[in-house]
Amino acid sequence: MRRALGSSDASDAEGGSGSGSGDSGQTDEVQELLRLRAQAARLNELFFAPAAPGASEAAGAAEQSDGEEACESSSPSAGSLRIPNLPLWRVQWAALPGAQEVLHIHVPHYTSMFERLFRTPRPWRYGSLYLPNGSKNLDNPEFALEPGTKAPLAGTLMEVLQAVRFADGRLLVLAVGVGRFRVAQATQSTPYWRADVELLIDSEEQQQYEPLALQALESVQDGLAGSSSSGGSSSSSSSSEPGGEASSSGNASSSIPLTALMTAVPVAARAAAAASSAAWVDYELADAREESATGEQNGLPAVIDGSKAAEAQRMGRRLAAIAGNEVLPMPFFDQLLSAAQAAAAPGIREVIPSSTEPASLLQSAVDAQRAVLRQTAASAYALASSAAAAAIERLTAAGSSSSEGGGSSGELREAATATVAAARLNTAAERGVEVQPAEDVLGEDALDSEPDSLAVALRLESAVWVELDAISVLANKLRERELPLPNGMQSLRPMAVPGSSGGSSSGGSDSDAPAETALLQAGAHPDWPALRRLQHLSYAVTSQLANISASEGRQAFVEAPSICARLRLGLAALRKHRQVLAAVVAAARAAFGSAADPPEDQHTHVLGLLASGLLAASATAFALEECARRGQAYLLTFTADTLKLGLVAFAAMNIALQVCSAVICRFYYPRTLTAAAAIASGLAMSLLAALPASQLLVAPEDRARVWNDFRRLPRDLLSGMWLRRSSLPGALYLLLTIAFPVAGLAYFLAPNTTLYHTFGYVYGKSTAMVWKGIGAGLMTILPAMTFTLKDKAENELLGRSIARTLNLGLMAAAIGHLLVLGNILNHGIGGFLLPAVTATWGTALLASMAGLAAPEVAAIAEQTAEAARSMD
């Protein structure tokens, strides 16, 4: 190895010496860096290369176990579902079949795993397994890959489509899920996990291929019957005694009981389903694989060099092309979509013959794809037949060998039962994770009273598309613009085309729509098997749901035993999502009336911000209630008066805002708020102001005290503009006491300007009015809270219940604002004020957390100081 590296370095030096003789010292440093990088790359190749023929026996065996077996493990052998020694990628999220993933590999043991994988022939396949809490539990015995542990054993078989290697060894990998598996037995745990795995087959797939398995069994039985008769005649002729028995050595296979043979049918059906699925996976990944193969044929490496700009840009363009398409589009969809768009284009009648219908363009595209799909179907059937026959022969051979050995066919029964039986997957229920059953949400719509079958799955598919279309309508109302489904999802929608034998109409489509309109919607090709379409949809529905977590939520789909079970899970999540969206739309319409027709994102945003401010007002009211429980004297303190003034001012400003809008603007409510919302808001604000105002002005001496406090307010505010005792919470409270009124005044006096520069646009007067109410809260309630908390921080009283209540209210308001504003900022939209507003509420969250932790921090510091003094 040293000789190889040395000769390479020498050749590099000779090749660069002539051209670099006149370069500066900086150029020499660059050349030295390039030389070291090239040497590191060659060392990397030598390290991961397969063992040389003359290597030691032990090294060769180790290299074979780490490298060459990965090639063998890419697919199961004929008639078997088992994949040996599959490398496993255990992470804190669950991957799904049909979904594309972009992985950033930087952990050394996983870079080693993928580097070894890339040195085997394609397809490059590995297993993705969900691991709760990620690498933290990688070496935890409780999460070992064994039945009964906390580690899920059901995962997704992934195929690498493209990869980029950076100069520092990091990898960027584009992969797609191609199937499910369960861990049968772990074979390696360090430096990364490997295991013998078994493909998981949906119950509907097994049902579809059981007739094929029965045909294979009948063929075997016919062969056994012929052999038995031939063997029986020879045995009888050779027997000399009248009561003698026929020799068992003539043909022991004939003694296999029919019940034992029938146990092999499910095994053969599953093997046939796996073989057929492999053929369809080759078709469905054809375009994705072709793009990678084209680059290699043009001289590009299988793994792109990230240090070369042209190659890295090629990968970047590919990643940009799949942005927003987590679900892999089917190969037929691009042509169907182009035809549908062309048929729907304005003026199409002018460029096609008058006798030609626009829908015929889509029909022509469908016909053009039929040959490939029917050829794939024939190939899948042939492979399934071979796999079923191979499985039957293998299992009957096991029974035959046991009979010849004088035993029974117990090995056959055991082998079949072990393969068919529902092996333990360490599911969520087995791991103690609570999951709401889909039946609790769907009720009778779950169709759980019927056994899982293709017919039930088709009815569930129709319900899924109804929910998806309803959610799309509601979401488009909130966005005030139409956002179509991604191509990957749209390619799974059933499409009806005249003259197609396998077409079916979408259950989610409008039955009253004209036939031509339905024809111009591209979707799933009619000749693509319905079982494959349903299978893909059962996974793809998760891409449209934000209420399904990437961990346990998606893992439930991996562990589901059937297509129907996954469709029920997806349908339940879709229904809950639709109910939430419907409630948001209803709340916006109830509050804004015709001003929110249609309702839009900005309505929900400003309502969310206003609700967050009301949480701060509630915390203030709770703090005053705590003062009242301590005694009347506590309600007469400067702290209580400050909080009361904040509440009264907030309520008074909102009431004045509504009255002015109603009277001066001549009943402004039809264009801003509904009458019911205005009355409810007015009553709430009146109640909010009544109790503090009554406590402030109940007696003459109280009025005199409040008047004196009010006159002293400017002086107290000025004196409060610096800290009497330095502390982090106090400094943050002071900063917020200044920032909140300034922002609130801007909101109140210039609502359209501040709203525009925060959200990037202004919907109308309805959102501007609520924006003013938010500004009123920033000028009153929140400064009263932060000023009070600053005073508590200076007096080291943040541990008291009143201070804790106010800190919790400030934290709730900050979290509510960050949930709304952070989501807008994360999507890269909004005005130039949005980062500043978000940072202000981030500071509020930090101040509340620091205030809540201040007593504990002070106690720890005191204990540390006391321990130091005792040591002295």
mmCIF file of N, CA, C and O in Angstrom, residues 798-799 804 849-864:
data_model
loop_
_atom_site.group_PDB
_atom_site.id
_atom_site.type_symbol
_atom_site.label_atom_id
_atom_site.label_comp_id
_atom_site.label_asym_id
_atom_site.label_seq_id
_atom_site.Cartn_x
_atom_site.Cartn_y
_atom_site.Cartn_z
ATOM 1 N N LEU A 798 -38.131 36.563 42.665
ATOM 2 C CA LEU A 798 -38.669 35.828 41.515
ATOM 3 C C LEU A 798 -39.160 34.440 41.898
ATOM 4 O O LEU A 798 -39.841 33.785 41.097
ATOM 5 N N GLY A 799 -38.811 33.974 43.088
ATOM 6 C CA GLY A 799 -39.294 32.678 43.530
ATOM 7 C C GLY A 799 -40.700 32.698 44.090
ATOM 8 O O GLY A 799 -41.278 31.625 44.357
ATOM 9 N N ARG A 804 -43.810 33.843 39.608
ATOM 10 C CA ARG A 804 -43.852 32.636 38.789
ATOM 11 C C ARG A 804 -45.070 32.638 37.861
ATOM 12 O O ARG A 804 -44.997 32.233 36.696
ATOM 13 N N MET A 849 -37.884 32.138 30.964
ATOM 14 C CA MET A 849 -37.159 30.946 31.395
ATOM 15 C C MET A 849 -36.089 31.294 32.421
ATOM 16 O O MET A 849 -35.906 30.578 33.415
ATOM 17 N N ALA A 850 -35.386 32.402 32.186
ATOM 18 C CA ALA A 850 -34.372 32.832 33.152
ATOM 19 C C ALA A 850 -35.009 33.215 34.482
ATOM 20 O O ALA A 850 -34.464 32.929 35.556
ATOM 21 N N GLY A 851 -36.190 33.848 34.419
ATOM 22 C CA GLY A 851 -36.870 34.219 35.655
ATOM 23 C C GLY A 851 -37.350 33.015 36.445
ATOM 24 O O GLY A 851 -37.258 32.979 37.675
ATOM 25 N N LEU A 852 -37.855 31.999 35.738
ATOM 26 C CA LEU A 852 -38.299 30.791 36.421
ATOM 27 C C LEU A 852 -37.133 30.026 37.023
ATOM 28 O O LEU A 852 -37.267 29.381 38.083
ATOM 29 N N ALA A 853 -35.976 30.075 36.371
ATOM 30 C CA ALA A 853 -34.812 29.326 36.860
ATOM 31 C C ALA A 853 -33.969 30.121 37.845
ATOM 32 O O ALA A 853 -33.082 29.535 38.487
ATOM 33 N N ALA A 854 -34.228 31.426 37.990
ATOM 34 C CA ALA A 854 -33.376 32.269 38.834
ATOM 35 C C ALA A 854 -33.297 31.798 40.288
ATOM 36 O O ALA A 854 -32.195 31.755 40.861
ATOM 37 N N PRO A 855 -34.407 31.435 40.940
ATOM 38 C CA PRO A 855 -34.277 30.984 42.339
ATOM 39 C C PRO A 855 -33.400 29.743 42.483
ATOM 40 O O PRO A 855 -32.583 29.657 43.419
ATOM 41 N N GLU A 856 -33.553 28.781 41.580
ATOM 42 C CA GLU A 856 -32.733 27.568 41.646
ATOM 43 C C GLU A 856 -31.273 27.889 41.392
ATOM 44 O O GLU A 856 -30.385 27.337 42.057
ATOM 45 N N VAL A 857 -31.014 28.771 40.434
ATOM 46 C CA VAL A 857 -29.627 29.155 40.151
ATOM 47 C C VAL A 857 -29.014 29.866 41.348
ATOM 48 O O VAL A 857 -27.856 29.611 41.718
ATOM 49 N N ALA A 858 -29.799 30.734 41.987
ATOM 50 C CA ALA A 858 -29.292 31.428 43.167
ATOM 51 C C ALA A 858 -29.013 30.454 44.308
ATOM 52 O O ALA A 858 -28.006 30.579 45.017
ATOM 53 N N ALA A 859 -29.899 29.456 44.461
ATOM 54 C CA ALA A 859 -29.679 28.466 45.519
ATOM 55 C C ALA A 859 -28.424 27.646 45.259
ATOM 56 O O ALA A 859 -27.638 27.367 46.181
ATOM 57 N N ILE A 860 -28.202 27.250 44.021
ATOM 58 C CA ILE A 860 -26.996 26.492 43.685
ATOM 59 C C ILE A 860 -25.748 27.326 43.915
ATOM 60 O O ILE A 860 -24.731 26.832 44.446
ATOM 61 N N ALA A 861 -25.810 28.607 43.523
ATOM 62 C CA ALA A 861 -24.655 29.483 43.739
ATOM 63 C C ALA A 861 -24.369 29.658 45.219
ATOM 64 O O ALA A 861 -23.201 29.663 45.642
ATOM 65 N N GLU A 862 -25.431 29.782 46.004
ATOM 66 C CA GLU A 862 -25.228 29.940 47.451
ATOM 67 C C GLU A 862 -24.625 28.677 48.056
ATOM 68 O O GLU A 862 -23.722 28.744 48.907
ATOM 69 N N GLN A 863 -25.112 27.499 47.630
ATOM 70 C CA GLN A 863 -24.551 26.245 48.128
ATOM 71 C C GLN A 863 -23.094 26.090 47.722
ATOM 72 O O GLN A 863 -22.253 25.634 48.517
ATOM 73 N N THR A 864 -22.764 26.498 46.507
ATOM 74 C CA THR A 864 -21.377 26.414 46.061
ATOM 75 C C THR A 864 -20.484 27.339 46.872
ATOM 76 O O THR A 864 -19.372 26.958 47.279
#
